[in-house]
Coordinates of C-alpha atoms and ligand atoms in Angstrom, one line a residue:
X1 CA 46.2 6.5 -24.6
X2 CA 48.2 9.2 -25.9
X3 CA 46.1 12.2 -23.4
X4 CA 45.7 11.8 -19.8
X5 CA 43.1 14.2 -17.6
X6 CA 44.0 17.5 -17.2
X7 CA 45.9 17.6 -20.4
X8 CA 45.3 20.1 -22.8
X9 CA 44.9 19.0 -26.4
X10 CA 44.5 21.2 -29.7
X11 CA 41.8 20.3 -32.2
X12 CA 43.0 17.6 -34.7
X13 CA 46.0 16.1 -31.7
X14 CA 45.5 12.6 -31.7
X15 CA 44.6 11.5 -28.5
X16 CA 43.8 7.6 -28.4
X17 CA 45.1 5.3 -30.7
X18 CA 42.6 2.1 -31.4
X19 CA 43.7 -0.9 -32.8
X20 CA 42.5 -3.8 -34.9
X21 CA 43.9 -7.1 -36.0
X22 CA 44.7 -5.2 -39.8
X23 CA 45.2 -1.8 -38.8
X24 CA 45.6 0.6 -35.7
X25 CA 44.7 4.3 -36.3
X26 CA 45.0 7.7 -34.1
X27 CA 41.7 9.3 -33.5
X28 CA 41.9 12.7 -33.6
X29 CA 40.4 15.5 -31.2
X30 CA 37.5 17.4 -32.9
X31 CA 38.2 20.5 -31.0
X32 CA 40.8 22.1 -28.6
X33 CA 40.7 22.3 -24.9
X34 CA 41.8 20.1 -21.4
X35 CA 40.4 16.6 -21.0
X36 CA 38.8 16.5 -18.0
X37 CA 38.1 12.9 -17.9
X38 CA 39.0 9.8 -19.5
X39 CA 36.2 7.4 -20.2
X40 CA 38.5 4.6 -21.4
X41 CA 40.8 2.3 -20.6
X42 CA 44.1 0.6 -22.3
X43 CA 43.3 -2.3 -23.9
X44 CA 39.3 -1.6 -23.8
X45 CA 37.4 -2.5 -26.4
X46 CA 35.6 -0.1 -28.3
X47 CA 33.4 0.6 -31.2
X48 CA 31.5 3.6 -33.0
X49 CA 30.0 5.4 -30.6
X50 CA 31.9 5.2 -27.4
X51 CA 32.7 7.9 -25.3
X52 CA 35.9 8.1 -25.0
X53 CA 36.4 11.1 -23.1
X54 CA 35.0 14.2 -21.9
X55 CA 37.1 17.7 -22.7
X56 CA 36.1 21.0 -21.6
X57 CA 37.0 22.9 -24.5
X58 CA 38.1 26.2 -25.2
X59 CA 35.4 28.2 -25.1
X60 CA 34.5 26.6 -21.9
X61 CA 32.1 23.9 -23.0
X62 CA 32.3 20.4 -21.9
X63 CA 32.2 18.2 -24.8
X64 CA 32.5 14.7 -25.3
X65 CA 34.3 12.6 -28.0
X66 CA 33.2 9.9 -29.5
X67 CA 34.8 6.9 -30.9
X68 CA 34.7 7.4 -35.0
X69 CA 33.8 11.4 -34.3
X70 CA 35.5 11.7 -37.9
X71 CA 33.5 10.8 -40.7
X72 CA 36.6 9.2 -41.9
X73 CA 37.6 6.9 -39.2
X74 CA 37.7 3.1 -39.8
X75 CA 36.3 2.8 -36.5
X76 CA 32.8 3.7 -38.5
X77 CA 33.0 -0.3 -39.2
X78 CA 31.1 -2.1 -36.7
X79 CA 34.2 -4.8 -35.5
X80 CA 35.2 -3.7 -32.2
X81 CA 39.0 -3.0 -31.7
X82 CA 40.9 -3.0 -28.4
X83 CA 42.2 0.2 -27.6
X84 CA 46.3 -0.1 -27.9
X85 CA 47.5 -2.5 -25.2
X86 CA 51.4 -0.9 -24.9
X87 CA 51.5 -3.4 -22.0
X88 CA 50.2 -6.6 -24.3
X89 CA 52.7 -9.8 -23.7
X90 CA 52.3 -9.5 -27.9
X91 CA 54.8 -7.6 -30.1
X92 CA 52.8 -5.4 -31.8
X93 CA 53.4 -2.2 -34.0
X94 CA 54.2 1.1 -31.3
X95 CA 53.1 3.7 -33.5
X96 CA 52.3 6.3 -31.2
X97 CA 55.1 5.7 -28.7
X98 CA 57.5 5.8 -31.6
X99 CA 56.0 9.9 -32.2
X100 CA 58.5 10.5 -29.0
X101 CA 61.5 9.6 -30.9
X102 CA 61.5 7.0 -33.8
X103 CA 65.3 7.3 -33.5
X104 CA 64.8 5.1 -30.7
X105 CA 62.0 3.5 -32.1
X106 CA 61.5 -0.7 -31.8
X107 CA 62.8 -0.2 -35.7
X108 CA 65.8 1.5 -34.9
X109 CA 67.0 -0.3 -32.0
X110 CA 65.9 -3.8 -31.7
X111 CA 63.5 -2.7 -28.2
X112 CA 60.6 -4.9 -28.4
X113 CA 57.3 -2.6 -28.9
X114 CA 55.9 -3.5 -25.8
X115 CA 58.6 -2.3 -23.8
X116 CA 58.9 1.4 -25.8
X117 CA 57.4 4.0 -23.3
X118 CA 53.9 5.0 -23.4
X119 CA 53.6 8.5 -26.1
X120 CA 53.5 10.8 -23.0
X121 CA 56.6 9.7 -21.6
X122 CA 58.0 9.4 -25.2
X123 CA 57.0 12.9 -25.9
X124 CA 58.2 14.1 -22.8
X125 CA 61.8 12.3 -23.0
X126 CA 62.0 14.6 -26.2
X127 CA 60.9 17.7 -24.7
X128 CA 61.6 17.6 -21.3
X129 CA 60.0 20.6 -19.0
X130 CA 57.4 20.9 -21.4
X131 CA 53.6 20.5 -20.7
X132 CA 51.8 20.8 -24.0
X133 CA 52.0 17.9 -26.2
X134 CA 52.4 18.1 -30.1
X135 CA 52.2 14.8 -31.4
X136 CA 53.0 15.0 -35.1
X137 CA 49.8 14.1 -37.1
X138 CA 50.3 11.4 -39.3
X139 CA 48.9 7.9 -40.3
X140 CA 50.4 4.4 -38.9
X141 CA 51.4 3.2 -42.0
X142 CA 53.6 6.9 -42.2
X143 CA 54.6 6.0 -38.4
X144 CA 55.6 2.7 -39.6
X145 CA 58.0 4.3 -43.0
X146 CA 59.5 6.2 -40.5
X147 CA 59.9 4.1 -38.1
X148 CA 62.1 1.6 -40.6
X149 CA 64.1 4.7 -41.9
X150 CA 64.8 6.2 -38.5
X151 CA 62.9 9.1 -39.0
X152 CA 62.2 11.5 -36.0
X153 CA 58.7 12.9 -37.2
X154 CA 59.0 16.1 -34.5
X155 CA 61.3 17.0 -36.9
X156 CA 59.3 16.9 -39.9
X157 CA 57.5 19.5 -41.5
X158 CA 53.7 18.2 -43.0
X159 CA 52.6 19.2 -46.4
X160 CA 49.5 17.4 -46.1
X161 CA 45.7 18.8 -44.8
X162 CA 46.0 19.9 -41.3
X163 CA 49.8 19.5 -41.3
X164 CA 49.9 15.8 -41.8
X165 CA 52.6 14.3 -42.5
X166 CA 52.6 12.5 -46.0
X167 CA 55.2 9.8 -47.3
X168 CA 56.5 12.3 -49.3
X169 CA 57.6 15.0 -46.3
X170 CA 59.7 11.4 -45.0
X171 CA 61.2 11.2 -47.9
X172 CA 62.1 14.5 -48.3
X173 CA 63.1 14.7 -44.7
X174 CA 65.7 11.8 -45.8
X175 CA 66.9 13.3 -48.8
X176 CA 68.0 16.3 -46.9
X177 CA 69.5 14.2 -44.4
X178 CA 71.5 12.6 -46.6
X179 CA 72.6 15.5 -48.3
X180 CA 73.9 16.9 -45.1
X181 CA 71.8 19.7 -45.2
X182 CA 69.9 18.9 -41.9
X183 CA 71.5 20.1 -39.3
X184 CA 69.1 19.9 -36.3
X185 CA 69.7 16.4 -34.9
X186 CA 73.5 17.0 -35.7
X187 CA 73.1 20.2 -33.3
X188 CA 71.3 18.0 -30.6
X189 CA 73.4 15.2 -30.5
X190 CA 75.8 17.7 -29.9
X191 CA 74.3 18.8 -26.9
X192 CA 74.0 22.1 -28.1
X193 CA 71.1 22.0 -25.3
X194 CA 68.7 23.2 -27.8
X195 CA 71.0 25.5 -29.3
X196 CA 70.2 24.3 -32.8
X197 CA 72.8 25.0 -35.9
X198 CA 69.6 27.2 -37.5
X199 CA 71.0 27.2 -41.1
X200 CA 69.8 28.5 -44.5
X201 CA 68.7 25.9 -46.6
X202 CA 71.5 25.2 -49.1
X203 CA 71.0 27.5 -52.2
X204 CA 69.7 25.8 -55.3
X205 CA 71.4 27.0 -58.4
X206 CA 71.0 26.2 -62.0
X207 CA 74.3 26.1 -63.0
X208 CA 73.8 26.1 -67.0
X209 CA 72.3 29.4 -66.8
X210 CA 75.2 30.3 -66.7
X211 CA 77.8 28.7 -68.9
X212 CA 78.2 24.5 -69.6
X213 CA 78.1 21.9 -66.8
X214 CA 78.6 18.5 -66.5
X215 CA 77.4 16.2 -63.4
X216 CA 79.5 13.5 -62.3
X217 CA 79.0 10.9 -59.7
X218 CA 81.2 11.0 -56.4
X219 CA 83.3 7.9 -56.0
X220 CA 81.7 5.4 -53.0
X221 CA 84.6 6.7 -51.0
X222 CA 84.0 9.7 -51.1
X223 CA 80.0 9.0 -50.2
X224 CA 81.2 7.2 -47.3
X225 CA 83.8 9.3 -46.3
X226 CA 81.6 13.2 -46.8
X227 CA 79.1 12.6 -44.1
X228 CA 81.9 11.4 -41.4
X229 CA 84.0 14.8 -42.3
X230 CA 80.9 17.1 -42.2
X231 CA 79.8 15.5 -38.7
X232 CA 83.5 15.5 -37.4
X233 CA 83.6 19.7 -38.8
X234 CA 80.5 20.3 -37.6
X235 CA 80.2 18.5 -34.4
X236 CA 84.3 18.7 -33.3
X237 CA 85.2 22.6 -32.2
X238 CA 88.5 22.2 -33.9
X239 CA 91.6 24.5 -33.1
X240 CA 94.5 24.5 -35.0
X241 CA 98.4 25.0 -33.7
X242 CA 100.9 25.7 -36.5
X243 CA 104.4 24.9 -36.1
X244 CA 108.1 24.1 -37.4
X245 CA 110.5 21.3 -36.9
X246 CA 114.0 21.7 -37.8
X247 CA 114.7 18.1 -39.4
X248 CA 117.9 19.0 -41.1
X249 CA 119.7 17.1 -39.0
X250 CA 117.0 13.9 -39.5
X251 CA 117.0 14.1 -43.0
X252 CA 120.2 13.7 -43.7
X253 CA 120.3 10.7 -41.5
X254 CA 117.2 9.0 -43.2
X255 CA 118.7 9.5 -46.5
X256 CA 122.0 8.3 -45.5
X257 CA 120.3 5.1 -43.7
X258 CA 118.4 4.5 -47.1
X259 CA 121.7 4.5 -48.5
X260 CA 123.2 2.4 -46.5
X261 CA 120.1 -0.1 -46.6
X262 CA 119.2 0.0 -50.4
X263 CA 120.8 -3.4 -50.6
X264 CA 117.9 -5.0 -48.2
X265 CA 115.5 -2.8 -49.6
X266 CA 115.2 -0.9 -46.4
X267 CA 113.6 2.3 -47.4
X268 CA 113.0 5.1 -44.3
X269 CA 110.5 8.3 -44.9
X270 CA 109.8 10.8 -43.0
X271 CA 106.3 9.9 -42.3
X272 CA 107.5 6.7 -40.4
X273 CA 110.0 9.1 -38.8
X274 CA 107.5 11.7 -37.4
X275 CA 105.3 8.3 -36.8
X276 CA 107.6 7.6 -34.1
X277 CA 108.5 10.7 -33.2
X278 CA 104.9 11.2 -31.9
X279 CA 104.5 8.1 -29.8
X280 CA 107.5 9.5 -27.6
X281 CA 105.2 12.8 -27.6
X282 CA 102.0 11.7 -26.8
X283 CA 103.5 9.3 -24.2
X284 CA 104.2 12.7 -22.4
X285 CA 100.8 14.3 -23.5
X286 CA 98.0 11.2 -23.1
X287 CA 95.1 13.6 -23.7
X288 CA 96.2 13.7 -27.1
X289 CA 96.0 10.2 -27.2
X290 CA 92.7 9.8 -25.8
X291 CA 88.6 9.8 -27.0
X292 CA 86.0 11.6 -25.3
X293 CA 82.9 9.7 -23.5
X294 CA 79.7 9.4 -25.4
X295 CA 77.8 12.0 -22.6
X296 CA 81.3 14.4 -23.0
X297 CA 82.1 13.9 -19.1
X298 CA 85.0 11.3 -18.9
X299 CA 88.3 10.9 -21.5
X300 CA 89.3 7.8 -22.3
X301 CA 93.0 7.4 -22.3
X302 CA 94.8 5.1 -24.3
X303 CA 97.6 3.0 -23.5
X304 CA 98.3 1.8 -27.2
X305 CA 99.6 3.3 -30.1
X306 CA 98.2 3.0 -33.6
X307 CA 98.3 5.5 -36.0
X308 CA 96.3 6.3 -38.8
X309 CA 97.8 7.8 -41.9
X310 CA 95.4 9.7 -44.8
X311 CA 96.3 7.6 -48.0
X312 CA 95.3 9.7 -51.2
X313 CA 93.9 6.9 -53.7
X314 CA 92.2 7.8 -57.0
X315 CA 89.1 7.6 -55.6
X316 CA 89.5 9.8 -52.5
X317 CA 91.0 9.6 -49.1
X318 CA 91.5 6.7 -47.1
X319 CA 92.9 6.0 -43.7
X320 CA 94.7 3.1 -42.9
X321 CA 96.2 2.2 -39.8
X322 CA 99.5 1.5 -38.6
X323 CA 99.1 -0.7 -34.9
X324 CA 101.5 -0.7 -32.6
X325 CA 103.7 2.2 -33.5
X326 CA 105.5 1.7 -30.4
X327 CA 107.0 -1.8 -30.9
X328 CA 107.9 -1.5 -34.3
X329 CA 111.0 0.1 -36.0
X330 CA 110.8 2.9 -38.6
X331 CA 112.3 0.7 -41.2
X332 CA 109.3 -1.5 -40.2
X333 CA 106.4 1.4 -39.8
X334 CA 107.3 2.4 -43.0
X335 CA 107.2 -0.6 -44.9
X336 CA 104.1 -1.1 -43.6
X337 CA 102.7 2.1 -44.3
X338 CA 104.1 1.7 -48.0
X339 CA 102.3 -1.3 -48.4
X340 CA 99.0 0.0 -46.5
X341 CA 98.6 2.7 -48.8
X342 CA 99.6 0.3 -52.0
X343 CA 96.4 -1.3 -50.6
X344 CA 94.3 1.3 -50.3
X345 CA 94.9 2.9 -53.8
X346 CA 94.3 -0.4 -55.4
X347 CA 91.3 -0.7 -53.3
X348 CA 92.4 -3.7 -51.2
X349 CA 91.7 -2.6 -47.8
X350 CA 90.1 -4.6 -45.3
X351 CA 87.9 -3.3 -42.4
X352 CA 90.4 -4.0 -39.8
X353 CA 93.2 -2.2 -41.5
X354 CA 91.3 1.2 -41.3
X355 CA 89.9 0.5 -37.1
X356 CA 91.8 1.3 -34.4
X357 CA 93.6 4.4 -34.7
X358 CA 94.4 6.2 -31.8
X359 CA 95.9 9.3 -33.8
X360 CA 96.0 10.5 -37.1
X361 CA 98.5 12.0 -39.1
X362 CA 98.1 13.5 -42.8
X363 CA 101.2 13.8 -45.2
X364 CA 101.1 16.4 -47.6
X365 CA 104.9 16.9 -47.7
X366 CA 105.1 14.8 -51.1
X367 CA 102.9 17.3 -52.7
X368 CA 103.4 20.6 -51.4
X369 CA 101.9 23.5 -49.6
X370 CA 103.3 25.2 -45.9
X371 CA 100.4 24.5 -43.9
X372 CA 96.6 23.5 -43.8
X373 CA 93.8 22.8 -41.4
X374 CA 93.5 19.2 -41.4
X375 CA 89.9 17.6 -39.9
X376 CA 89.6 15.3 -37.0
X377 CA 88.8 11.7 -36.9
X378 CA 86.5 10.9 -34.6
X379 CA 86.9 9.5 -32.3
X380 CA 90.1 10.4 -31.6
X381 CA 90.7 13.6 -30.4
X382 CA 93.6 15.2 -32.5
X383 CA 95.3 14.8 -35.6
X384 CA 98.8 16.3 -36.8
X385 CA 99.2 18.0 -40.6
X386 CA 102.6 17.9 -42.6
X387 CA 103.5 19.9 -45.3
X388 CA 106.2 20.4 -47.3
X389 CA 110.0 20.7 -46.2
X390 CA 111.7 23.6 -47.3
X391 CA 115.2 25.3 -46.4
X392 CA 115.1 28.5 -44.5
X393 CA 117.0 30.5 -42.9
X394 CA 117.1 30.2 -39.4
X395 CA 118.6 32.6 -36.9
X396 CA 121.1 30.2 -34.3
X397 CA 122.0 33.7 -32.0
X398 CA 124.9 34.6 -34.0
X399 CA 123.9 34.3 -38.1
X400 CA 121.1 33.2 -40.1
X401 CA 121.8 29.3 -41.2
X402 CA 120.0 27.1 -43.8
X403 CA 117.8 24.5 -42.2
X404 CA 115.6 22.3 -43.4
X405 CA 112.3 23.0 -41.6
X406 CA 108.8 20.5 -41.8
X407 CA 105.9 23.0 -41.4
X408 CA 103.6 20.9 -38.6
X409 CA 99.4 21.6 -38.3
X410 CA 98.0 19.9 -35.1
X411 CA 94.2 20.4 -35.1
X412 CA 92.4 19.3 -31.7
X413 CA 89.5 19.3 -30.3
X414 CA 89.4 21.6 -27.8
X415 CA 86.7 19.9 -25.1
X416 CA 90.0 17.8 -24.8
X417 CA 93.0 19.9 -25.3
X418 CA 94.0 23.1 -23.8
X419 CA 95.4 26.1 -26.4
X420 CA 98.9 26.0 -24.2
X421 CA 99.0 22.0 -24.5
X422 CA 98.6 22.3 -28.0
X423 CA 101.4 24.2 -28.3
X424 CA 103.5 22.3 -25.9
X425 CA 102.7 19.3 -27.8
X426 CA 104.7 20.4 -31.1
X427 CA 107.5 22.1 -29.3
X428 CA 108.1 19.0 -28.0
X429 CA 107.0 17.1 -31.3
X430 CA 109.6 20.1 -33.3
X431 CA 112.7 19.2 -30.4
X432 CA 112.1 15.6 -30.8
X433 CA 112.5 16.0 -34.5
X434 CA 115.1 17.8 -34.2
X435 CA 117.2 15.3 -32.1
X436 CA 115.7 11.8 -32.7
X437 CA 117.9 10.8 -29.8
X438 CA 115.2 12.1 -27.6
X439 CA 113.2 9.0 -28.3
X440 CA 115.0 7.1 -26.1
X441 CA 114.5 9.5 -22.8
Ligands
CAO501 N1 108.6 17.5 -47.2 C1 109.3 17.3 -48.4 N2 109.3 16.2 -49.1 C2 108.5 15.2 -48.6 C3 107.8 15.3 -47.4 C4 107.9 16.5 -46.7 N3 107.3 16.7 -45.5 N4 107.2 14.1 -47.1 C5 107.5 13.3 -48.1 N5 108.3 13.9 -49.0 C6 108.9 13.4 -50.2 C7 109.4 12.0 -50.0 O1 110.6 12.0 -49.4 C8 109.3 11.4 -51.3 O2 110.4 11.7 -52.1 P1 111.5 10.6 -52.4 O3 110.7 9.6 -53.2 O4 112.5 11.3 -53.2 O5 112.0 10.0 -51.2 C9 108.1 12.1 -52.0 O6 107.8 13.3 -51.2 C10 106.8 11.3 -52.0 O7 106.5 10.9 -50.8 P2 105.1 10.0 -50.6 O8 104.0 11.0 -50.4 O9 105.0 9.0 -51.6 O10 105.4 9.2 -49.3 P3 105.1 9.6 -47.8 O11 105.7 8.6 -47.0 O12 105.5 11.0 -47.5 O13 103.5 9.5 -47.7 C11 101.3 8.7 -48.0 C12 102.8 8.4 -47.9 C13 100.5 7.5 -48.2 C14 100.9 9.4 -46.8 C15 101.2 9.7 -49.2 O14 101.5 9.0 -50.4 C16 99.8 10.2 -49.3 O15 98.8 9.6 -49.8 N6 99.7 11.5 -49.0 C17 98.4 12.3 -49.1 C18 97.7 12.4 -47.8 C19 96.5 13.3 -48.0 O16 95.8 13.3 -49.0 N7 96.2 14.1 -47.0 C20 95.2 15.1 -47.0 C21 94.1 14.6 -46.2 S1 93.0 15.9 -46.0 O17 93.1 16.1 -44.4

């Protein structure tokens, strides 16, 4: 049953879906009004002809519907078909209970159909507070290509007579999804509490008009990698705290170590440096060393250390992960980040090696740049930027003095982090680079 009494339908909403052995099939209401009464039950059986209900309609006229009041209904065959049993002991298809939200549809999650909620409650669940019911129209075999791809079909626009829904308006639905261009579930998930991200649709240029193009295919990286950025952009509000660290002093001691240690092949960077530099940091700050609960009401501290490093590989960025960061050495962290990222450019990675981070840092120091606004990694709730080194002059109270200063970008997510936290988070990040020595308090 997908009416009850007292409801009030709109001419062509499906309002009882029958079912036969081959097919089941949503029969439609020939005119819009409030159903007074129901003259069916679930699981009756029924055949051309029966009432099915009476509806006063519109204009104030009773009027009763028929089984098969479409010309084109299959129930016009003279087999009798149960109406849909949602209760039945037997898996069968859900079709109309999946209308509510085919995200969560038997398909999509592995419920058994007979224990999806009835297509009231489903419709309800998706727009809670609201009485009229607007049940997408479309046919059980659509229902069912939806239903395998995930499709919510509230959110698809039908091409078709009446506004049905055709196999072609999934498909496009999916294309756009894919192509990052849909943006409403992104919005809801967000719990933007309706609050949609109502965008233009992405402009569609042809690009030889004006001069000579070519179209190349983006690396399976960078596939896999695009849609986890845009959600993380999109669904993160990001702030970003800029910064200096004064590593003069810490340079000089890493190239002097690598000196020392050339002969067992010891080689320090600064990466493995700032690496450990950060556990001491976010030991003092755990929020930035924490994820946010799925419903956004709890954070979810971490009492481990393993950091994930961006890894440029020819065929786009990668993030290994370095576990443990707080029992291991920077000799050791940075062997083992030299070796992750040989990996990851020769394409070597396992699964495991890119799970688990509990903060992210991106190195741009070997290439260049003061400062940028790097993305977060979800889950994880913040992620620190490094540029490029460069001597400055610095102002010590009396004179201006060369230093060596690492610019520092610390994007966050600010549900988690405060502004002023932020901030106190790379002072102490910039004073612990400054004086490794403060690793040990
Ligand atoms: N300032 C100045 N020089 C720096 C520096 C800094 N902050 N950081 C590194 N360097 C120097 C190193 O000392 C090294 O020089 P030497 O060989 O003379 O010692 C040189 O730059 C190259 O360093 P590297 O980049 O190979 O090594 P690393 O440990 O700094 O970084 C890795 C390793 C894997 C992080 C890096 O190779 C990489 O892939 N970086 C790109 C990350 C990226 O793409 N981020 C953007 C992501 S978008 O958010």
């Amino acid at each position: 049953m997908l009416v009850k009494a007292g409801d009030k339908v709109e001419a062509e909403q499906s309002v009882i879906t029958v079912e036969s052995d081959k097919a089941s099939m949503e029969i439609p209401c020939p005119q819009s009004g409030v159903v007074k009464e129901m003259k069916v039950n679930m699981g009756d059986k029924v055949k051309e002809g029966t009432l099915m209900l009476i509806l006063e309609a519109s204009a104030g006229i009773s009027s009763e519907a028929p089984a098969a009041a479409e010309p084109s209904a299959p129930l016009a065959s003279n087999e009798p078909m149960p109406a849909q049993p949602v209760a039945s002991n037997e898996p069968k298809p859900a079709p109309a209970a999946a209308t509510g939200n085919p995200l969560q549809s038997s398909a999509a999650t592995g419920t058994p159909a007979n224990t999806a909620p009835s297509p009231a409650q489903a419709v309800q669940a998706h727009n809670p507070g609201q009485t009229s019911i607007a049940i997408p129209h479309a046919s059980p075999s659509i229902r069912a290509f939806a239903r395998e791809l995930g499709v919510d079909l509230h959110l698809v626009n039908g091409t078709g007579p009446k506004q049905r829904i055709t196999k072609e308006d999934v498909q496009q639905f999916v294309k756009a999804a894919v192509a990052g261009a849909l943006t409403k579930p992104v919005a809801e998930k967000s719990g933007g509490g309706g609050g949609g991200l109502e965008v233009l649709a992405w402009p569609k240029v042809d690009f030889s008009k004006f001069g000579e193009t070519e179209e190349l295919e983006l690396s399976r990286i960078k596939k896999l990698s695009g849609p986890n950025l845009h959600r993380n952009w999109v669904m993160i509000p990001h702030v970003t705290q800029f910064d200096e660290a004064d590593v003069t002093d810490l340079e000089q001691f890493r190239k002097d170590t690598n000196t020392a240690m050339a002969k067992q092949g010891v080689k320090t960077t600064m990466l493995a440096f700032v690496m450990k530099a950060c556990v001491a940091v976010l030991r003092k700050y755990p929020n930035f060393n924490s994820s946010l609960s799925e419903d956004c009401s709890k954070i979810i501290l971490k009492k481990f250390y393993n950091m994930g490093f961006a890894a440029d590989t020819p065929n786009g960025l990668v993030v290994p992960v370095v576990k443990g960061v707080d029992t291991k050495g920077v000799a050791q962290i940075a062997s083992e980040v030299g070796e992750l990222a040989a990996q990851a450019r020769e394409g070597k990675l396992k699964g495991a090696d890119m799970q688990g981070a509990t903060f992210t840092i991106s190195s741009l120091g070997g290439v260049g740049g003061t400062a940028f606004t790097p993305i977060i990694n979800a889950p994880e709730v913040a992620i620190l930027g490094l540029s490029r080194s460069d001597i400055k002059p610095v102002w010590n109270g009396k004179e201006f003095t060369p230093r060596l200063m690492l610019p520092m970008s610390l994007s966050y997510d600010h549900r988690v982090i405060d502004g002023a936290q932020a901030a106190r988070f790379t002072t102490e990040l910039a004073a612990v680079l400054a004086d490794m020595r403060r690793v040990l308090l």
